Short mmCIF file of C-alpha atoms in Angstrom, two decimals:
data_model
loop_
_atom_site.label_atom_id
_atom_site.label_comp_id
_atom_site.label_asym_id
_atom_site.label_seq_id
_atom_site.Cartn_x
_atom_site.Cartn_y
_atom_site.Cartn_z
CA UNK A 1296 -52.05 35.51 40.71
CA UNK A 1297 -49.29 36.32 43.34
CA UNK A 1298 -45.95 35.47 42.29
CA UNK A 1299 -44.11 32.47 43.82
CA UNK A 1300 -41.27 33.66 45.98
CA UNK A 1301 -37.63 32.03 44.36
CA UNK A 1302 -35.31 31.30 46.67
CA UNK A 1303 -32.19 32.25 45.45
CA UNK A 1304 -28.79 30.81 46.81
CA UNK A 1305 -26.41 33.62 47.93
CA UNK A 1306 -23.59 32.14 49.37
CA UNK A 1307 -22.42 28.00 50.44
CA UNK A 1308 -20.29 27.84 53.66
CA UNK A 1309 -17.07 26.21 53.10
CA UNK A 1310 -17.21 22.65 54.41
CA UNK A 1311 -20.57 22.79 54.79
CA UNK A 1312 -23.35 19.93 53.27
CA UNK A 1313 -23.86 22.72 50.51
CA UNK A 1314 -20.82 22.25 49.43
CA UNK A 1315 -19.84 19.00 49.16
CA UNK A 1316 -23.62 18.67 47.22
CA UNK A 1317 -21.75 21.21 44.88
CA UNK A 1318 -24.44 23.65 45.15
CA UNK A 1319 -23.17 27.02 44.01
CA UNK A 1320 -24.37 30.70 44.38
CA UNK A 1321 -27.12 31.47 41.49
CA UNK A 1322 -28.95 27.88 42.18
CA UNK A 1323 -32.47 28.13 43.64
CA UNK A 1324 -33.68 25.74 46.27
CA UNK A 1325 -37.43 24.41 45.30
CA UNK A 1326 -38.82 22.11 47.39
CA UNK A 1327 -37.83 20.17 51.06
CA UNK A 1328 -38.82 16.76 51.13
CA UNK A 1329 -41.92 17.73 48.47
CA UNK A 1330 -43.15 20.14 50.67
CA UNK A 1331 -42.21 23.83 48.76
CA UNK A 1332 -40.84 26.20 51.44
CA UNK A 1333 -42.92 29.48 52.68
CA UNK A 1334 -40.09 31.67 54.43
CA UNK A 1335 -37.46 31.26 56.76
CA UNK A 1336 -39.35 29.50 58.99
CA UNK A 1337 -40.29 26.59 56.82
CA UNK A 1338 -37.10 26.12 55.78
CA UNK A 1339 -35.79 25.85 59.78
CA UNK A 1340 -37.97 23.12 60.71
CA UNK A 1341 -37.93 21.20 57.19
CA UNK A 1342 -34.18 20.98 57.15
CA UNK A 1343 -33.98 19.79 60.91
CA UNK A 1344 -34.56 15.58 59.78
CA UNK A 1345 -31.51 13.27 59.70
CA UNK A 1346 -32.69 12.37 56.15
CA UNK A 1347 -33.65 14.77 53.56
CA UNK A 1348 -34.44 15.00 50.40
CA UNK A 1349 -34.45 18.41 48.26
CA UNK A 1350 -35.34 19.96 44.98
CA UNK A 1351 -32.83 22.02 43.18
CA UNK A 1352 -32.76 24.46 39.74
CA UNK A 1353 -29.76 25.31 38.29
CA UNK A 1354 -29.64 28.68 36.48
CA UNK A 1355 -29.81 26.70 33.27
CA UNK A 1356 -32.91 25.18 34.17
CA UNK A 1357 -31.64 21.87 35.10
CA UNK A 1358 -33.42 20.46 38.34
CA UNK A 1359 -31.29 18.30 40.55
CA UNK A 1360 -32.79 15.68 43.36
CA UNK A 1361 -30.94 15.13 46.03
CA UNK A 1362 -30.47 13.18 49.17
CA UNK A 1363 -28.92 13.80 52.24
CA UNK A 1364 -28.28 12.00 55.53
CA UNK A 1365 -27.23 14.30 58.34
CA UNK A 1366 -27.46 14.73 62.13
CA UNK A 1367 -30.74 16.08 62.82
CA UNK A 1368 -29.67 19.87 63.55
CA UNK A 1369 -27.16 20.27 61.48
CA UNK A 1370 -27.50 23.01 58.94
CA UNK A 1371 -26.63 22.90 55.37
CA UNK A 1372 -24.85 25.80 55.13
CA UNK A 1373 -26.89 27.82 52.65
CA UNK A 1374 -27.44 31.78 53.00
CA UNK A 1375 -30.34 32.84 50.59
CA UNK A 1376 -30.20 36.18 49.08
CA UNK A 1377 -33.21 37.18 51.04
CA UNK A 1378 -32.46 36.30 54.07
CA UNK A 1379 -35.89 36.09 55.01
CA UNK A 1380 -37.03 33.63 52.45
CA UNK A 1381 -40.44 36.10 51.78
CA UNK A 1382 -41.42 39.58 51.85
CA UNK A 1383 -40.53 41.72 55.41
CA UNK A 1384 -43.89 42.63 57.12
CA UNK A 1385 -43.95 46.31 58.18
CA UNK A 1386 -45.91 47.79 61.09
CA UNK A 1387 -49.27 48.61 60.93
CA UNK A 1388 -49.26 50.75 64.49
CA UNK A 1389 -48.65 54.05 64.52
CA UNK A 1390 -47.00 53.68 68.49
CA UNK A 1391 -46.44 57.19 70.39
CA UNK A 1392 -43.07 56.35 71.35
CA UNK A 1393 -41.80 55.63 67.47
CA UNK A 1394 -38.33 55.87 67.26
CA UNK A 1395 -38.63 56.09 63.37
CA UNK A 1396 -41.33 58.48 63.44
CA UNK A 1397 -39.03 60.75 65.09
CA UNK A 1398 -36.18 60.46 62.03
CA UNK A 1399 -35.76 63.65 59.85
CA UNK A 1400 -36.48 63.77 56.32
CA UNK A 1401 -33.43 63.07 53.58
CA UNK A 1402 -32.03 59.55 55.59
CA UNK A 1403 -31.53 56.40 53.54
CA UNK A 1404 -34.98 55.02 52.54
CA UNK A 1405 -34.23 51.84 54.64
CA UNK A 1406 -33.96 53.16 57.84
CA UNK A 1407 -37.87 54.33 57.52
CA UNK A 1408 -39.42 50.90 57.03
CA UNK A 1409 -40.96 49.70 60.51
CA UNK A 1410 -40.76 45.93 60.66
CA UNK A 1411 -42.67 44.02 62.92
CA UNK A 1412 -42.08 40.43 61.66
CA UNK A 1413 -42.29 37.20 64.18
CA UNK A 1414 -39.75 35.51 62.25
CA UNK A 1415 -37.03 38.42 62.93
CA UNK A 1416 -38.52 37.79 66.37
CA UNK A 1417 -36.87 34.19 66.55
CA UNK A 1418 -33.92 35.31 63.86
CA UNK A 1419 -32.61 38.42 65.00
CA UNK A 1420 -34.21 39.04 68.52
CA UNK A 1421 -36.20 42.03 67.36
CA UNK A 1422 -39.04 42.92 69.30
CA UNK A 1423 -42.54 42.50 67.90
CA UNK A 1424 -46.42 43.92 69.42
CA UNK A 1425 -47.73 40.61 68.23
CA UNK A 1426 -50.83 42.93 66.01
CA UNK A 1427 -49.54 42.01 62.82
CA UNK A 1428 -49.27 38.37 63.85
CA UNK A 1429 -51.99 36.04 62.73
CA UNK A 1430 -53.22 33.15 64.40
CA UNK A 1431 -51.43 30.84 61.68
CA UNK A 1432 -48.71 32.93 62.70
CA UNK A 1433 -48.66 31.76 66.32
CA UNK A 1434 -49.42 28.55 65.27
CA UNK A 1435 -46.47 28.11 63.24
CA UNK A 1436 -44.65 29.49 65.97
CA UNK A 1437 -45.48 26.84 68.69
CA UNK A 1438 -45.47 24.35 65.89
CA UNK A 1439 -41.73 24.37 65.06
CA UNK A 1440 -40.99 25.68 68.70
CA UNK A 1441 -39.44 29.24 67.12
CA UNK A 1442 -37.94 30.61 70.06
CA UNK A 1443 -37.79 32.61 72.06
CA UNK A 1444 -40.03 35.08 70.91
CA UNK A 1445 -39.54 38.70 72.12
CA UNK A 1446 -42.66 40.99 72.40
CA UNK A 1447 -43.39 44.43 72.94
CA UNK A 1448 -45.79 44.78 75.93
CA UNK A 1449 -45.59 48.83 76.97
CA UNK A 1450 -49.46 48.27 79.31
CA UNK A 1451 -51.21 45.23 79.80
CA UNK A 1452 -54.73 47.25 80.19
CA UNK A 1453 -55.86 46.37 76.99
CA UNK A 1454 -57.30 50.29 76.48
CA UNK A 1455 -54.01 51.91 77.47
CA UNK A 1456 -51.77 49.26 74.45
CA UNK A 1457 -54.71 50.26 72.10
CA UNK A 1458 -53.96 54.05 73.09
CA UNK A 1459 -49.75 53.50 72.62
CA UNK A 1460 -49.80 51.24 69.86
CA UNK A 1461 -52.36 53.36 67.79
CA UNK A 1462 -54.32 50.49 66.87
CA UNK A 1463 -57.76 49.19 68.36
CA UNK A 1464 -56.86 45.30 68.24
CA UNK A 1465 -53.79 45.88 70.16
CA UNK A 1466 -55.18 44.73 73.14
CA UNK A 1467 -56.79 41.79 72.13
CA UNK A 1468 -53.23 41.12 70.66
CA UNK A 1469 -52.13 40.20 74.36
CA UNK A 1470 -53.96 37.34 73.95
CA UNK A 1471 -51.83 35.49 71.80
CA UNK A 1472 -49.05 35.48 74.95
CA UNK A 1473 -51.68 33.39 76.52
CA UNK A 1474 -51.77 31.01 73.80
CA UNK A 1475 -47.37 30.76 73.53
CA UNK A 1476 -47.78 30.56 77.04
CA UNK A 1477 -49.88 27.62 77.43
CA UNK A 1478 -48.05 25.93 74.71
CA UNK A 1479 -44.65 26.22 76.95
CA UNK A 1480 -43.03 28.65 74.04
CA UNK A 1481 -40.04 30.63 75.85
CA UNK A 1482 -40.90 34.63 75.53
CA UNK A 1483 -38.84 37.20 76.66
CA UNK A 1484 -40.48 41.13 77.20
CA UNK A 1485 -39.67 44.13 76.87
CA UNK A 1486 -41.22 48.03 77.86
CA UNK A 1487 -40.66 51.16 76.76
CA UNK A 1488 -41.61 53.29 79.27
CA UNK A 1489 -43.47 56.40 78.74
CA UNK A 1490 -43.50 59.56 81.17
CA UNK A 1491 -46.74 60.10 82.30
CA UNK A 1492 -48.90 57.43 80.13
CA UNK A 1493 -47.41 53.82 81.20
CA UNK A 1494 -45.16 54.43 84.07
CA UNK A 1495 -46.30 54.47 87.86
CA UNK A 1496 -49.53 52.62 88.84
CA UNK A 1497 -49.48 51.28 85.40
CA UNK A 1498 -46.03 49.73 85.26
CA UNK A 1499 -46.91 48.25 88.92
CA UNK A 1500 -49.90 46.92 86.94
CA UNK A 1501 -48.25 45.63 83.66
CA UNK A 1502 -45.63 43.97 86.12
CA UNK A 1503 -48.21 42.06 88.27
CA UNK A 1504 -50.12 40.79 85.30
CA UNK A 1505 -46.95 39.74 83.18
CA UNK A 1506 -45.11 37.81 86.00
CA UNK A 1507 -48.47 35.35 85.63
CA UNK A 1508 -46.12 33.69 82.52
CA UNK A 1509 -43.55 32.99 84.31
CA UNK A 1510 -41.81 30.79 83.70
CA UNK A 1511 -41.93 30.70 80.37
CA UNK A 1512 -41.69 34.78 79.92
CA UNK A 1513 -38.12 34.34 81.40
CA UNK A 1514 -37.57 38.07 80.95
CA UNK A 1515 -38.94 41.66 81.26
CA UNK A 1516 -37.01 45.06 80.05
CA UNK A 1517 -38.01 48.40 81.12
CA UNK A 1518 -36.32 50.98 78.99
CA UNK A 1519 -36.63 54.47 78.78
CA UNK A 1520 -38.43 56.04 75.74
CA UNK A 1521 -36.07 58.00 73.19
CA UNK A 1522 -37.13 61.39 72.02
CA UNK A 1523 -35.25 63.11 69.22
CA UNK A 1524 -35.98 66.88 68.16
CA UNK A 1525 -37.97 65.69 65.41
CA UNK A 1526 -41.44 65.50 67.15
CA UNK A 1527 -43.47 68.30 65.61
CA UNK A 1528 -46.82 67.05 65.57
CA UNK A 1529 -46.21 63.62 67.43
CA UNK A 1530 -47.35 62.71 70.84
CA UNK A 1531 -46.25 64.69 73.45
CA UNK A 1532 -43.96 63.12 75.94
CA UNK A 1533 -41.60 64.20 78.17
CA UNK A 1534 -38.05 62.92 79.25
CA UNK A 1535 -37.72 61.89 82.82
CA UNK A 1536 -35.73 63.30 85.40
CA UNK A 1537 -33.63 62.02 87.81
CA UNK A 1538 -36.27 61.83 90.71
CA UNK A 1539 -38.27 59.66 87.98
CA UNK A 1540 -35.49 57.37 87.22
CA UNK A 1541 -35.10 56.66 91.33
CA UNK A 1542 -38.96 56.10 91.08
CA UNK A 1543 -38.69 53.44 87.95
CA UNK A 1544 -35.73 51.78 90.00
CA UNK A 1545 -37.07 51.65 93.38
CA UNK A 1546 -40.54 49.61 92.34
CA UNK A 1547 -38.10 47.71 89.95
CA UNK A 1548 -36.18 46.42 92.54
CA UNK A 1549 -39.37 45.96 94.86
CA UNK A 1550 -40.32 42.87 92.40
CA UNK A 1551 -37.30 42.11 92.15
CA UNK A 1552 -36.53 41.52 95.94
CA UNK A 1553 -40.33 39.58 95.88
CA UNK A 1554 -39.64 37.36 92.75
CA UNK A 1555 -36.22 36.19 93.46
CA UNK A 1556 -37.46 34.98 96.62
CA UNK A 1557 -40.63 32.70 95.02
CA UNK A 1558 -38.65 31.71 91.57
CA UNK A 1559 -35.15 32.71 92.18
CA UNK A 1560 -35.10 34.66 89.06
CA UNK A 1561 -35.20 38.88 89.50
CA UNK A 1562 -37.72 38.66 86.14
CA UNK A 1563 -37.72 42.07 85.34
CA UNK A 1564 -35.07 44.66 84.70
CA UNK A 1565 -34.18 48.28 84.20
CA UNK A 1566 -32.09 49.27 81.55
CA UNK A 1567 -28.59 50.77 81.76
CA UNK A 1568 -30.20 54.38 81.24
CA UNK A 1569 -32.17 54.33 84.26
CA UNK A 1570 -29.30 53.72 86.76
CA UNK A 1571 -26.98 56.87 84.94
CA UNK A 1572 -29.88 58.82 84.99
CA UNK A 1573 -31.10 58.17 89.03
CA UNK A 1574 -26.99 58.31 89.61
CA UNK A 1575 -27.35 54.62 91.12
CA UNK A 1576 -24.40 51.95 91.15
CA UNK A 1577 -25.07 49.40 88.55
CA UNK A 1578 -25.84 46.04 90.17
CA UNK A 1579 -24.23 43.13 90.70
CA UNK A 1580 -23.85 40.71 88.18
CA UNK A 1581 -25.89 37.78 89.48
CA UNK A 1582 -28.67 40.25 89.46
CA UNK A 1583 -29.04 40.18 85.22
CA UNK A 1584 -29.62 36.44 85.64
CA UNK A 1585 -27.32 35.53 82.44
CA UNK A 1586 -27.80 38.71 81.09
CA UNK A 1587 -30.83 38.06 79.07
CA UNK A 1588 -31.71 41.30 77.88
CA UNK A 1589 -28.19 42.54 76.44
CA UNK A 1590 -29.36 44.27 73.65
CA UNK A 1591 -32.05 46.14 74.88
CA UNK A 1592 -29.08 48.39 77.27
CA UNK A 1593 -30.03 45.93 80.60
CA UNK A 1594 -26.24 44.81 82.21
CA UNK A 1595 -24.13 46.13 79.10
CA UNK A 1596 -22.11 48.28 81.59
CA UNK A 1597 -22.03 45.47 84.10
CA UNK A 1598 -20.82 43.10 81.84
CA UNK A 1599 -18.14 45.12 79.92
CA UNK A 1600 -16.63 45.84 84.01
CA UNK A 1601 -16.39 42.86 84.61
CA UNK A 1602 -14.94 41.92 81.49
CA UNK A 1603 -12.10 44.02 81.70
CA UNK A 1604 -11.60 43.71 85.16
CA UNK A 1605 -11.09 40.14 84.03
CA UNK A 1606 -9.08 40.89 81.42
CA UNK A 1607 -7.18 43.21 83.48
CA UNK A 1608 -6.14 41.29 86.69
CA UNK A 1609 -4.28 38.67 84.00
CA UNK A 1610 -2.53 41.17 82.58
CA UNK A 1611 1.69 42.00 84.38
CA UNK A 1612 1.19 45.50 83.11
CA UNK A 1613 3.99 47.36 81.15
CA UNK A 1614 5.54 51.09 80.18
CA UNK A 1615 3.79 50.94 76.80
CA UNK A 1616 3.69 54.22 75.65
CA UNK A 1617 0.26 55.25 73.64
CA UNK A 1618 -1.56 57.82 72.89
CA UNK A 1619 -5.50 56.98 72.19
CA UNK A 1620 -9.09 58.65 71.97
CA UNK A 1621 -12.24 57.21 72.74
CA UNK A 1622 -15.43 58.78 71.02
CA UNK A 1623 -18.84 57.56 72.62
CA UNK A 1624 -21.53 59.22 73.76
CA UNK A 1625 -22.56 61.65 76.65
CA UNK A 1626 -24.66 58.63 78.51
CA UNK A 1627 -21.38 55.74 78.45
CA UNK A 1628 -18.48 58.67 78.61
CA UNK A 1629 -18.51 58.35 82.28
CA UNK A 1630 -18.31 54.61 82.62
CA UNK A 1631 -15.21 54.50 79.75
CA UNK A 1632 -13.66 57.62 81.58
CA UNK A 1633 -13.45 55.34 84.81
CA UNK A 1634 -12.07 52.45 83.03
CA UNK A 1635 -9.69 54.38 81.64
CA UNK A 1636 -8.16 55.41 84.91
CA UNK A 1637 -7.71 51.25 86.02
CA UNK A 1638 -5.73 50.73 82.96
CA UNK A 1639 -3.59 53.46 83.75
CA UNK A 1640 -2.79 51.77 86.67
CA UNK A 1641 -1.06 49.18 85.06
CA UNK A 1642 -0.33 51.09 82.40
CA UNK A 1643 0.90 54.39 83.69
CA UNK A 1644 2.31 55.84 80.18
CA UNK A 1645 -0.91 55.39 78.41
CA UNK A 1646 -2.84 58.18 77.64
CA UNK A 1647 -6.43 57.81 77.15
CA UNK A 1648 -9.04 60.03 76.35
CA UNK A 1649 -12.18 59.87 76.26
CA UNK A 1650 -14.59 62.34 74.80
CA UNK A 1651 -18.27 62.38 75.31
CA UNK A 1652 -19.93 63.50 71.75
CA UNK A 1653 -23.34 65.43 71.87
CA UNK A 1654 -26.00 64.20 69.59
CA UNK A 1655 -26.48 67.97 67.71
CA UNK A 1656 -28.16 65.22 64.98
CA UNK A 1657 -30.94 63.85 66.93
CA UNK A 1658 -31.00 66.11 69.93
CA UNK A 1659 -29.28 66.45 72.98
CA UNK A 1660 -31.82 64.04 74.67
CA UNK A 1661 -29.98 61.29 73.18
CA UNK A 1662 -27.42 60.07 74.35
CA UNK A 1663 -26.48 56.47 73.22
CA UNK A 1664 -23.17 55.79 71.89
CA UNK A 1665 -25.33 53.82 68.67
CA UNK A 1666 -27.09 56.99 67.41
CA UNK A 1667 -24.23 59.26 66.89
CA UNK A 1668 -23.86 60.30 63.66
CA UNK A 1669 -20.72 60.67 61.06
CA UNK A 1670 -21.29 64.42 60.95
CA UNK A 1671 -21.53 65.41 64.96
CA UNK A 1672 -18.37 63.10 65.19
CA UNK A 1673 -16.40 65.08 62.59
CA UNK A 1674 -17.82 68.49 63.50
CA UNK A 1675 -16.92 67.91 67.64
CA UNK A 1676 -13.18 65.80 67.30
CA UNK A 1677 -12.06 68.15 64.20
CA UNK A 1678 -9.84 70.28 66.50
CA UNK A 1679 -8.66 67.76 69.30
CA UNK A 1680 -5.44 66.03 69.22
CA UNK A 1681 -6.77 62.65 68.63
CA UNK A 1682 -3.75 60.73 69.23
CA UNK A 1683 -2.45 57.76 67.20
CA UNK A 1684 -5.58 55.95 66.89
CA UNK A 1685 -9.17 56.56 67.50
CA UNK A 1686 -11.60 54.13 69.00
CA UNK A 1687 -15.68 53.13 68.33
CA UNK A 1688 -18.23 50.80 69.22
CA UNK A 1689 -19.38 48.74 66.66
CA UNK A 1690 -22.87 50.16 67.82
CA UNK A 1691 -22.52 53.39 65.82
CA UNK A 1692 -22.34 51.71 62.99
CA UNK A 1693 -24.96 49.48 60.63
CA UNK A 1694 -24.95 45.95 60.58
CA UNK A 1695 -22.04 44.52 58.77
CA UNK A 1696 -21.02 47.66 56.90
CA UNK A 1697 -18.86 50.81 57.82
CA UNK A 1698 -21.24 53.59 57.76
CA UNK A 1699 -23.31 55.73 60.42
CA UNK A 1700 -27.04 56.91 60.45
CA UNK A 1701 -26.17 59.43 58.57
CA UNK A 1702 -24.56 57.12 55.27
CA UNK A 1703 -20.76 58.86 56.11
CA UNK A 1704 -18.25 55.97 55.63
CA UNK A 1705 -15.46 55.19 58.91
CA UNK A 1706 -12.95 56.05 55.61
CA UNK A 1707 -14.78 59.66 54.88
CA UNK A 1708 -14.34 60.29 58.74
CA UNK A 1709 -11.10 59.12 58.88
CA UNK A 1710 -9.87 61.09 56.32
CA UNK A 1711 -11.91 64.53 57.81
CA UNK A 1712 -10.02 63.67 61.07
CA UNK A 1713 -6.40 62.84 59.74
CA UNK A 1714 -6.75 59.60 62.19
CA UNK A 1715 -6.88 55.73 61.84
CA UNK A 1716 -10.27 54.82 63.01
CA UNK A 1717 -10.30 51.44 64.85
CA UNK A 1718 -14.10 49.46 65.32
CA UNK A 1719 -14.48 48.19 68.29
CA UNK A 1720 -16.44 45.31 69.38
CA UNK A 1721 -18.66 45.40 72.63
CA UNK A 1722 -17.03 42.75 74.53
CA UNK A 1723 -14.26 43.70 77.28
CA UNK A 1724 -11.29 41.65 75.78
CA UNK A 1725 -12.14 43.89 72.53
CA UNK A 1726 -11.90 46.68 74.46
CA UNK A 1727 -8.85 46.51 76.24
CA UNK A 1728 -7.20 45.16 73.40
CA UNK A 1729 -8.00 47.98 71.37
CA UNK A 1730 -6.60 50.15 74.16
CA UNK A 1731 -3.57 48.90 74.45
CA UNK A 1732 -3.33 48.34 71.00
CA UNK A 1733 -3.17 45.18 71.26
CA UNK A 1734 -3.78 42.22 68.07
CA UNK A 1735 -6.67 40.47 68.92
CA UNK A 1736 -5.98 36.94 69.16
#
């Protein structure tokens, strides 16, 4: 007999319903209005009533009932020590394009699992190929209205998904979009493009069969596939070239032109990559249409310009002197490099630099500021002068902790360097303020 998930209390927000009920960390929620809770998602769509009434243990054994009137939304203010409230579902494909697959042996254990989970869907904004998604699954979904829910498309002939994803009912997976779709649930999509396999006629053909959802698919990423040097024995794919990335961009921006004219939204998108790649200006802002697709790379570079030019033009400008070093990658060197040189201008006695680190780790084919590793970034600053400080993104490291890919600690790097290390966040106002070393207010 399977073993009845406990959800243990981790942490009560201050000032939050928790706490004034005088739940504490240790206590284990049971039940939501008599109804015991399944996951994460239960507990969303239980909790949202104005009047509630819940089951509690106490680590002595105690149970407390209590009541609780609230506005319908609010939340209680209770993080669970598994955040997911039930086990993570891993993948059961086996895709050609596997960034994981492509990891070397000897990382930390956790960056091998392969989660393809609905609810981390609607929690975190993962991406998920809807195959390990049953139909309770999707029913729960348009039940409690859990969006929106991002999915992995890559080809929309059936065969071809089957062929990328590794798994025969991948196809037939595509048919649960049909049934969010009809149910009005808001779905946002995403591509990962593949040279030779689910580019060309096929992306023209994934592109004319996917804008059918509109409007509740409010969004489609294209975004090119990363290959490490770890692929013995994997698919064999190719990066693009220049001349492909103009190809990817021009019939991007063919649909675009088309669908902004019928539903005044451009729909689908290219990702950063493509443009640095191809050598293209990065569009205008109005073009991301609120910037929907942020974290797959689509407007990142638009939005951090305009940021600091926003930032910038309040600014009077000063003879600060300061001597700085920004550490990124070889793809977003150039972009820092020429926001560099508009500080300057207000800020003539500033010197930045920025250096453009070469992924030795995973290859030189990637070049993403977020997979540089501890040990490339020690090995390739060790004999610059690195200034007072040195800068970088938040994206290099993992979520709320200070460590890279490669489990080296900002402090171990710091200390190899002989250099503060400042984190910085992603946003413009971060940026500059780190720059001019600045408090953030």
């Amino acid at each position: 007999m399977k073993k009845v998930k406990e959800h243990v209390i981790k942490t009560i927000e201050p000032g939050s319903i928790a706490e004034e009920l005088e739940l504490e960390p240790g206590d284990v929620l049971v039940s939501v209005n008599g109804q015991p809770v399944k996951d994460v998602f239960d507990y969303r769509y239980l909790i949202n009533e104005e009047y509630l009434e819940i089951l509690v243990r106490k680590p002595s054994g105690e149970e407390w009932e209590l009541e609780i009137e609230k506005e319908y939304e609010d939340d209680l203010g209770i993080e669970f020590e598994n955040g997911m409230m039930d086990d993570y579902r891993s993948c059961s494909n086996k895709c050609i394009f596997c960034f994981i697959d492509q990891l070397p042996k000897g990382m930390r254990d956790t960056l091998y699992f392969k989660d393809d989970d609905s609810r981390l869907s609607f929690l975190q904004g993962n991406y998920v190929t809807l195959t390990n998604m049953s139909d309770a699954d999707v029913q729960r979904i348009i039940t409690y209205r859990m969006e929106p829910i991002n999915i992995s498309f890559q080809a929309m002939h059936p065969e071809l998904r089957c062929q990328m994803l590794h798994n025969r009912f991948a196809g037939e997976a595509l048919k649960k979009v049909d049934r969010f779709y009809e149910a009005g649930i808001i779905m946002n999509g995403q591509i990962v493009l593949c040279k030779g396999v689910n580019d060309g006629k096929e992306l023209e053909y994934s592109i004319e069969q996917l804008v059918k959802y509109l409007p509740y698919l409010q969004s489609v990423s294209v975004v090119p596939v990363g290959l490490t040097r770890y692929r013995d024995g994997l698919y064999p794919l190719m990066p693009f070239t220049k001349e492909d990335a103009c190809a990817v961009l021009a019939l991007i921006h063919s649909w675009q032109e088309r669908l902004y004219k019928e539903y005044g939204n451009h729909f689908i998108h290219a990702g950063d990559e493509w443009y640095l790649l191809a050598e293209e200006e990065i569009p205008a802002e109005d073009s991301y249409d609120g910037y929907l697709q942020l974290e797959n790379g689509v407007g990142m570079i638009r939005l951090l310009r305009e940021e600091v030019h926003e930032q910038l033009a309040a600014l009077p400008g000063d003879d600060r002197k300061r001597h700085v070093t920004i550490a990124t990658g070889e793809l977003a060197a150039p972009i820092l490099t020429g926001l560099g040189k508009e500080v300057k201008e207000k800020f003539p006695k500033l010197e930045l630099q920025v250096k453009a680190v070469k992924n030795e780790f995973f290859g030189g084919k990637i070049t993403v500021a977020g997979l540089l590793t501890g040990q490339d970034l020690k090995k390739q600053l060790a004999d610059l002068n690195l200034g007072e400080e040195l800068l970088l993104t938040e994206h290099m490291l993992k979520s709320g902790e200070r460590v890279f890919l490669d489990d080296v600690t900002v402090e171990e790097l710091s200390g190899a360097l002989q250099v503060p290390i400042t984190i910085v966040k992603s946003d413009g106002k971060s940026f500059l303020d780190a720059v001019l070393g600045r408090s953030e207010n």
